[in-house]
Each structure stands twice: as structure tokens, then as C-alpha cells.
PDB file of C-alpha atoms in Angstrom:
ATOM      1  CA  MET S  22     -15.069  34.311  -5.616  1.00  0.00           C
ATOM      2  CA  PRO S  23     -12.363  32.058  -4.146  1.00  0.00           C
ATOM      3  CA  PRO S  24     -13.146  28.361  -3.741  1.00  0.00           C
ATOM      4  CA  ASP S  25     -14.292  27.256  -0.307  1.00  0.00           C
ATOM      5  CA  GLY S  26     -11.952  25.483   2.103  1.00  0.00           C
ATOM      6  CA  GLN S  27     -13.529  22.074   1.613  1.00  0.00           C
ATOM      7  CA  HIS S  28     -13.064  22.283  -2.150  1.00  0.00           C
ATOM      8  CA  MET S  29      -9.451  23.381  -1.679  1.00  0.00           C
ATOM      9  CA  ASP S  30      -8.837  20.504   0.726  1.00  0.00           C
ATOM     10  CA  ARG S  31     -10.149  18.028  -1.829  1.00  0.00           C
ATOM     11  CA  ARG S  32      -7.962  19.555  -4.509  1.00  0.00           C
ATOM     12  CA  VAL S  33      -4.893  19.408  -2.277  1.00  0.00           C
ATOM     13  CA  ARG S  34      -5.602  15.776  -1.435  1.00  0.00           C
ATOM     14  CA  ARG S  35      -6.038  14.877  -5.101  1.00  0.00           C
ATOM     15  CA  THR S  36      -2.800  16.621  -6.030  1.00  0.00           C
ATOM     16  CA  ARG S  37      -0.853  14.873  -3.289  1.00  0.00           C
ATOM     17  CA  GLU S  38      -2.325  11.488  -4.161  1.00  0.00           C
ATOM     18  CA  THR S  39      -1.345  12.034  -7.790  1.00  0.00           C
ATOM     19  CA  LEU S  40       2.220  12.887  -6.766  1.00  0.00           C
ATOM     20  CA  LYS S  41       2.434   9.790  -4.548  1.00  0.00           C
ATOM     21  CA  SER S  42       1.133   7.604  -7.341  1.00  0.00           C
ATOM     22  CA  ALA S  43       3.665   9.118  -9.729  1.00  0.00           C
ATOM     23  CA  LEU S  44       6.519   8.451  -7.314  1.00  0.00           C
ATOM     24  CA  LEU S  45       5.415   4.863  -6.798  1.00  0.00           C
ATOM     25  CA  HIS S  46       5.320   4.185 -10.529  1.00  0.00           C
ATOM     26  CA  LEU S  47       8.771   5.731 -10.944  1.00  0.00           C
ATOM     27  CA  ILE S  48      10.244   3.600  -8.136  1.00  0.00           C
ATOM     28  CA  LYS S  49       8.918   0.585 -10.019  1.00  0.00           C
ATOM     29  CA  GLN S  50      11.016   1.651 -13.011  1.00  0.00           C
ATOM     30  CA  LYS S  51      14.280   2.823 -11.414  1.00  0.00           C
ATOM     31  CA  ASP S  52      16.178   3.429  -8.177  1.00  0.00           C
ATOM     32  CA  PHE S  53      14.796   6.079  -5.850  1.00  0.00           C
ATOM     33  CA  ASN S  54      18.163   7.875  -5.749  1.00  0.00           C
ATOM     34  CA  SER S  55      18.048   8.444  -9.499  1.00  0.00           C
ATOM     35  CA  ILE S  56      14.537   9.918  -9.457  1.00  0.00           C
ATOM     36  CA  THR S  57      14.334  13.716  -9.631  1.00  0.00           C
ATOM     37  CA  VAL S  58      11.592  16.155  -8.714  1.00  0.00           C
ATOM     38  CA  SER S  59      11.280  16.910 -12.420  1.00  0.00           C
ATOM     39  CA  ASP S  60      10.674  13.208 -13.078  1.00  0.00           C
ATOM     40  CA  ILE S  61       7.898  13.118 -10.487  1.00  0.00           C
ATOM     41  CA  ALA S  62       6.269  16.302 -11.768  1.00  0.00           C
ATOM     42  CA  GLU S  63       6.375  15.060 -15.354  1.00  0.00           C
ATOM     43  CA  GLU S  64       4.939  11.651 -14.409  1.00  0.00           C
ATOM     44  CA  ALA S  65       2.123  13.398 -12.513  1.00  0.00           C
ATOM     45  CA  ASP S  66       1.579  15.866 -15.375  1.00  0.00           C
ATOM     46  CA  PHE S  67       2.330  18.838 -13.097  1.00  0.00           C
ATOM     47  CA  ASN S  68       5.054  21.454 -13.164  1.00  0.00           C
ATOM     48  CA  ARG S  69       7.875  21.612 -10.618  1.00  0.00           C
ATOM     49  CA  GLY S  70       6.246  24.589  -8.941  1.00  0.00           C
ATOM     50  CA  THR S  71       3.175  22.525  -8.088  1.00  0.00           C
ATOM     51  CA  PHE S  72       5.389  19.880  -6.505  1.00  0.00           C
ATOM     52  CA  TYR S  73       7.140  22.424  -4.273  1.00  0.00           C
ATOM     53  CA  VAL S  74       3.836  23.873  -3.113  1.00  0.00           C
ATOM     54  CA  HIS S  75       3.206  20.554  -1.371  1.00  0.00           C
ATOM     55  CA  TYR S  76       6.622  19.039  -0.582  1.00  0.00           C
ATOM     56  CA  ARG S  77      10.142  20.254   0.136  1.00  0.00           C
ATOM     57  CA  ASP S  78      11.746  17.365  -1.733  1.00  0.00           C
ATOM     58  CA  LYS S  79      11.197  13.816  -2.938  1.00  0.00           C
ATOM     59  CA  GLU S  80      12.220  12.438   0.462  1.00  0.00           C
ATOM     60  CA  GLU S  81       9.336  14.218   2.177  1.00  0.00           C
ATOM     61  CA  LEU S  82       6.943  12.840  -0.431  1.00  0.00           C
ATOM     62  CA  LEU S  83       8.269   9.306   0.076  1.00  0.00           C
ATOM     63  CA  THR S  84       8.042   9.606   3.860  1.00  0.00           C
ATOM     64  CA  GLU S  85       4.413  10.729   3.702  1.00  0.00           C
ATOM     65  CA  LEU S  86       3.554   7.907   1.314  1.00  0.00           C
ATOM     66  CA  ILE S  87       5.097   5.245   3.559  1.00  0.00           C
ATOM     67  CA  GLU S  88       3.659   6.687   6.780  1.00  0.00           C
ATOM     68  CA  GLU S  89       0.191   6.815   5.231  1.00  0.00           C
ATOM     69  CA  ILE S  90       0.273   3.156   4.184  1.00  0.00           C
ATOM     70  CA  ILE S  91       1.802   1.932   7.448  1.00  0.00           C
ATOM     71  CA  HIS S  92      -0.796   3.883   9.422  1.00  0.00           C
ATOM     72  CA  GLY S  93      -3.420   2.069   7.387  1.00  0.00           C
ATOM     73  CA  VAL S  94      -1.918  -1.247   8.481  1.00  0.00           C
ATOM     74  CA  SER S  95      -2.285  -0.230  12.124  1.00  0.00           C
ATOM     75  CA  GLN S  96      -5.954   0.606  11.558  1.00  0.00           C
ATOM     76  CA  ARG S  97      -6.897  -2.810  10.169  1.00  0.00           C
ATOM     77  CA  TYR S  98      -7.692  -4.173  13.614  1.00  0.00           C
ATOM     78  CA  VAL S  99     -10.074  -3.003  16.334  1.00  0.00           C
ATOM     79  CA  MET S 100      -8.994  -3.664  19.890  1.00  0.00           C
ATOM     80  CA  PRO S 101     -11.774  -4.983  22.166  1.00  0.00           C
ATOM     81  CA  SER S 102     -12.648  -2.629  25.007  1.00  0.00           C
ATOM     82  CA  GLU S 103     -12.711  -5.421  27.574  1.00  0.00           C
ATOM     83  CA  ALA S 104     -10.574  -8.539  27.835  1.00  0.00           C
ATOM     84  CA  SER S 105     -13.707 -10.644  28.228  1.00  0.00           C
ATOM     85  CA  GLU S 106     -14.785  -9.622  24.722  1.00  0.00           C
ATOM     86  CA  TYR S 107     -11.834 -11.412  23.188  1.00  0.00           C
ATOM     87  CA  LYS S 108     -11.898 -15.156  22.651  1.00  0.00           C
ATOM     88  CA  ILE S 109      -9.511 -17.147  20.510  1.00  0.00           C
ATOM     89  CA  ASP S 110     -11.178 -19.216  17.811  1.00  0.00           C
ATOM     90  CA  TYR S 111      -8.657 -21.248  15.851  1.00  0.00           C
ATOM     91  CA  ASN S 112     -11.329 -22.346  13.358  1.00  0.00           C
ATOM     92  CA  GLN S 113     -13.108 -19.041  12.837  1.00  0.00           C
ATOM     93  CA  GLU S 114     -14.629 -18.493   9.395  1.00  0.00           C
ATOM     94  CA  LYS S 115     -13.260 -14.948   9.144  1.00  0.00           C
ATOM     95  CA  PRO S 116      -9.884 -14.813  10.949  1.00  0.00           C
ATOM     96  CA  GLY S 117      -8.825 -11.570  12.617  1.00  0.00           C
ATOM     97  CA  SER S 118      -5.997 -11.246  10.097  1.00  0.00           C
ATOM     98  CA  LEU S 119      -8.431 -10.936   7.158  1.00  0.00           C
ATOM     99  CA  PRO S 120      -8.594  -7.088   7.267  1.00  0.00           C
ATOM    100  CA  PHE S 121      -4.792  -7.023   7.230  1.00  0.00           C
ATOM    101  CA  PHE S 122      -4.466  -9.225   4.153  1.00  0.00           C
ATOM    102  CA  THR S 123      -7.305  -7.357   2.445  1.00  0.00           C
ATOM    103  CA  TYR S 124      -5.463  -4.076   3.024  1.00  0.00           C
ATOM    104  CA  ILE S 125      -2.219  -5.513   1.654  1.00  0.00           C
ATOM    105  CA  LEU S 126      -4.014  -6.556  -1.535  1.00  0.00           C
ATOM    106  CA  GLU S 127      -5.752  -3.175  -1.850  1.00  0.00           C
ATOM    107  CA  ASN S 128      -2.289  -1.591  -1.751  1.00  0.00           C
ATOM    108  CA  SER S 129      -0.547  -4.352  -3.679  1.00  0.00           C
ATOM    109  CA  LEU S 130       1.370  -1.975  -5.953  1.00  0.00           C
ATOM    110  CA  PHE S 131       2.886  -0.174  -2.968  1.00  0.00           C
ATOM    111  CA  PHE S 132       3.992  -3.344  -1.179  1.00  0.00           C
ATOM    112  CA  LYS S 133       5.273  -5.024  -4.339  1.00  0.00           C
ATOM    113  CA  VAL S 134       7.291  -1.981  -5.385  1.00  0.00           C
ATOM    114  CA  MET S 135       8.703  -1.377  -1.905  1.00  0.00           C
ATOM    115  CA  PHE S 136       9.656  -4.964  -1.133  1.00  0.00           C
ATOM    116  CA  GLU S 137      11.266  -5.351  -4.558  1.00  0.00           C
ATOM    117  CA  SER S 138      13.269  -2.112  -4.240  1.00  0.00           C
ATOM    118  CA  LYS S 139      16.882  -2.738  -3.196  1.00  0.00           C
ATOM    119  CA  GLN S 140      17.077   0.735  -1.661  1.00  0.00           C
ATOM    120  CA  LEU S 141      13.758   0.763   0.191  1.00  0.00           C
ATOM    121  CA  GLU S 142      13.089  -2.894   1.052  1.00  0.00           C
ATOM    122  CA  GLY S 143      14.943  -2.775   4.368  1.00  0.00           C
ATOM    123  CA  TYR S 144      13.200   0.406   5.473  1.00  0.00           C
ATOM    124  CA  ILE S 145       9.673  -0.772   4.665  1.00  0.00           C
ATOM    125  CA  HIS S 146      10.427  -4.125   6.309  1.00  0.00           C
ATOM    126  CA  ASN S 147      11.432  -2.378   9.539  1.00  0.00           C
ATOM    127  CA  GLN S 148       8.438  -0.033   9.481  1.00  0.00           C
ATOM    128  CA  LEU S 149       5.996  -2.902   8.980  1.00  0.00           C
ATOM    129  CA  PHE S 150       7.766  -5.034  11.594  1.00  0.00           C
ATOM    130  CA  GLN S 151       7.573  -2.260  14.200  1.00  0.00           C
ATOM    131  CA  THR S 152       3.874  -1.696  13.464  1.00  0.00           C
ATOM    132  CA  LEU S 153       3.094  -5.398  13.842  1.00  0.00           C
ATOM    133  CA  GLN S 154       5.140  -5.590  17.042  1.00  0.00           C
ATOM    134  CA  LYS S 155       3.224  -2.702  18.562  1.00  0.00           C
ATOM    135  CA  TYR S 156      -0.154  -4.166  17.644  1.00  0.00           C
ATOM    136  CA  LEU S 157       0.720  -7.683  18.813  1.00  0.00           C
ATOM    137  CA  SER S 158       2.218  -6.426  22.077  1.00  0.00           C
ATOM    138  CA  GLU S 159      -1.048  -4.634  22.850  1.00  0.00           C
ATOM    139  CA  ARG S 160      -3.027  -7.698  21.833  1.00  0.00           C
ATOM    140  CA  MET S 161      -1.003 -10.007  24.092  1.00  0.00           C
ATOM    141  CA  THR S 162      -2.860  -8.655  27.118  1.00  0.00           C
ATOM    142  CA  TYR S 163      -6.061 -10.159  25.758  1.00  0.00           C
ATOM    143  CA  LEU S 164      -4.397 -13.343  24.575  1.00  0.00           C
ATOM    144  CA  SER S 165      -2.769 -13.994  27.937  1.00  0.00           C
ATOM    145  CA  ASP S 166      -5.938 -13.289  29.898  1.00  0.00           C
ATOM    146  CA  ASN S 167      -8.102 -15.555  27.764  1.00  0.00           C
ATOM    147  CA  ASP S 168      -5.907 -18.481  26.720  1.00  0.00           C
ATOM    148  CA  GLU S 169      -3.779 -20.328  29.244  1.00  0.00           C
ATOM    149  CA  ARG S 170      -1.790 -21.890  26.397  1.00  0.00           C
ATOM    150  CA  MET S 171      -0.043 -18.614  25.741  1.00  0.00           C
ATOM    151  CA  SER S 172       3.493 -18.467  27.103  1.00  0.00           C
ATOM    152  CA  SER S 173       4.529 -15.911  29.665  1.00  0.00           C
ATOM    153  CA  ASP S 174       7.417 -15.013  27.346  1.00  0.00           C
ATOM    154  CA  GLU S 175       5.305 -12.544  25.407  1.00  0.00           C
ATOM    155  CA  ASP S 176       8.206 -10.745  23.733  1.00  0.00           C
ATOM    156  CA  ILE S 177       9.382 -13.943  22.054  1.00  0.00           C
ATOM    157  CA  TYR S 178       5.894 -14.695  20.753  1.00  0.00           C
ATOM    158  CA  VAL S 179       5.480 -11.152  19.418  1.00  0.00           C
ATOM    159  CA  ILE S 180       8.822 -11.279  17.572  1.00  0.00           C
ATOM    160  CA  TYR S 181       8.006 -14.708  16.175  1.00  0.00           C
ATOM    161  CA  LEU S 182       4.543 -13.818  14.926  1.00  0.00           C
ATOM    162  CA  SER S 183       5.654 -10.478  13.446  1.00  0.00           C
ATOM    163  CA  SER S 184       8.342 -12.308  11.483  1.00  0.00           C
ATOM    164  CA  VAL S 185       5.870 -14.958  10.309  1.00  0.00           C
ATOM    165  CA  ILE S 186       3.419 -12.328   9.065  1.00  0.00           C
ATOM    166  CA  ILE S 187       6.070 -10.497   7.056  1.00  0.00           C
ATOM    167  CA  GLY S 188       7.350 -13.789   5.668  1.00  0.00           C
ATOM    168  CA  VAL S 189       3.849 -14.697   4.517  1.00  0.00           C
ATOM    169  CA  VAL S 190       3.389 -11.255   2.931  1.00  0.00           C
ATOM    170  CA  ARG S 191       6.687 -11.641   1.067  1.00  0.00           C
ATOM    171  CA  PHE S 192       5.577 -15.043  -0.216  1.00  0.00           C
ATOM    172  CA  TRP S 193       2.284 -13.541  -1.364  1.00  0.00           C
ATOM    173  CA  ILE S 194       4.056 -10.713  -3.197  1.00  0.00           C
ATOM    174  CA  LYS S 195       6.533 -13.086  -4.839  1.00  0.00           C
ATOM    175  CA  ASN S 196       3.622 -15.145  -6.138  1.00  0.00           C
ATOM    176  CA  ASP S 197       1.845 -12.055  -7.524  1.00  0.00           C
ATOM    177  CA  PHE S 198      -1.023 -12.225  -5.019  1.00  0.00           C
ATOM    178  CA  GLN S 199      -2.443 -15.365  -6.605  1.00  0.00           C
ATOM    179  CA  TYR S 200      -4.287 -16.272  -3.392  1.00  0.00           C
ATOM    180  CA  SER S 201      -7.282 -14.348  -2.067  1.00  0.00           C
ATOM    181  CA  PRO S 202      -7.093 -12.451   1.253  1.00  0.00           C
ATOM    182  CA  GLU S 203      -9.508 -15.036   2.676  1.00  0.00           C
ATOM    183  CA  GLN S 204      -7.188 -17.889   1.699  1.00  0.00           C
ATOM    184  CA  MET S 205      -4.167 -16.077   3.105  1.00  0.00           C
ATOM    185  CA  ALA S 206      -5.891 -15.292   6.400  1.00  0.00           C
ATOM    186  CA  LYS S 207      -7.144 -18.845   6.911  1.00  0.00           C
ATOM    187  CA  GLN S 208      -3.801 -20.413   6.049  1.00  0.00           C
ATOM    188  CA  PHE S 209      -1.981 -17.949   8.270  1.00  0.00           C
ATOM    189  CA  ASN S 210      -4.316 -18.770  11.139  1.00  0.00           C
ATOM    190  CA  TYR S 211      -3.732 -22.483  10.587  1.00  0.00           C
ATOM    191  CA  ILE S 212       0.037 -22.384  10.088  1.00  0.00           C
ATOM    192  CA  ALA S 213       1.021 -19.743  12.631  1.00  0.00           C
ATOM    193  CA  LEU S 214      -1.306 -20.708  15.435  1.00  0.00           C
ATOM    194  CA  ARG S 215      -2.055 -24.401  15.167  1.00  0.00           C
ATOM    195  CA  LYS S 216      -1.138 -27.814  13.850  1.00  0.00           C
ATOM    196  CA  PRO S 217       2.084 -27.535  11.821  1.00  0.00           C
ATOM    197  CA  LEU S 218       4.062 -26.223  14.780  1.00  0.00           C
ATOM    198  CA  GLN S 219       2.479 -28.737  17.110  1.00  0.00           C
ATOM    199  CA  SER S 220       3.482 -31.541  14.741  1.00  0.00           C
ATOM    200  CA  MET S 221       7.035 -30.278  14.243  1.00  0.00           C
ATOM    201  CA  PHE S 222       7.657 -29.585  17.912  1.00  0.00           C
ATOM    202  CA  PRO S 223       5.410 -31.954  19.892  1.00  0.00           C
ATOM    203  CA  SER S 224       5.239 -31.413  23.613  1.00  0.00           C
TER     204      SER S 224
END
């Protein structure tokens, strides 16, 4: 009796996750261009045939891995259904960026490997930047409606904040994630949105 569809789906997911994990560990050891399908299959303890059942080549595997993680970044925030639901709190105990930093830490191996890869660093930077831009652009509607301090030049603010977030993530990676997501979120909220900028560029 053949296995049911749900069981097969679980098995497919497990196999693909194992292949992604194998690729990630190999990228940590050497350049992506020098990695072969045989390397990935051996690292995952599969044969080449199993690899080709799921992916055409290593590039397709890499693309799926990156898209999956970046999609996760975009899901870390929940947009309010009404503008009136959103209020800025510069001193909030749990900043809105906490889910983002928590997700980065949960996937620390991925982000560390990608940002430290000479071949892939630029690509992952651009993918993360575009995701942050999209989220922040959508969020600006709520910010503008609920805080008169926000500038009408929304594009500039979005570019600025996206760059700050990636810079903070890079710092965190470089320091081997020694700070907790809670510390990172609170410091980000403080630095990016409040006093340091006001002190450096007083009105």
C-alpha cells in the first residue's frame, strides 16, 4: 500500500530541508561556485538521483533557500487593519522590530554564512534591502497618518531606515550575535528613531 499524500509531503519537505542544510554548511566551507551536486548529496547523505528528484541544479536549491528565508523576514510583522490601530511608542517594552531580530537569530547560520560569502553577500544584501523597503513603504501610510513628525519625503526615510537595519544586522553578525534580540530591538528603536540623531542634528 503506497504511503498517503500527507506522509509523502512530509518526506519531501524533510528531504529538501536536509539538502538546504547541506548546501548551507558547504557554503560555510568553500565558494558556492566550487560546490558540486555530488558534494551536496554526499553532505546530505543522499545519492545524486535523490537530489535531481527535487532540484534541477544547485542554483535552484540556493534560490529556494534564499527565497524561503527572505519570505520569513517579510512575515515577521503584522500590518494593522486600520490606521487608527497604529500608534508610535518610542519607549515600548517590546519594540515592533523584536520579531525581526528574533527571526534573524533563529536563522543565524544562514545570515552569517550569506553575509560572509564573497560571492553571495551582495545578492542577499539586495534581497533583504528590497524586502525591508517594501515593508517600510507599506508601513509609512500608518506612520504618516499617526505621527506629524514624519517627513513627507517618505522615500528618503524608507531608504535610510532600511540601510540602518541592515547595518545593525551586519554588526550583530560580526559580533557573533552576542546581544539578545530584545537588546537589539530596544537599541535599534532608540538609535534609529530617537535621541542620537536628534543630538547630532538638532533642529
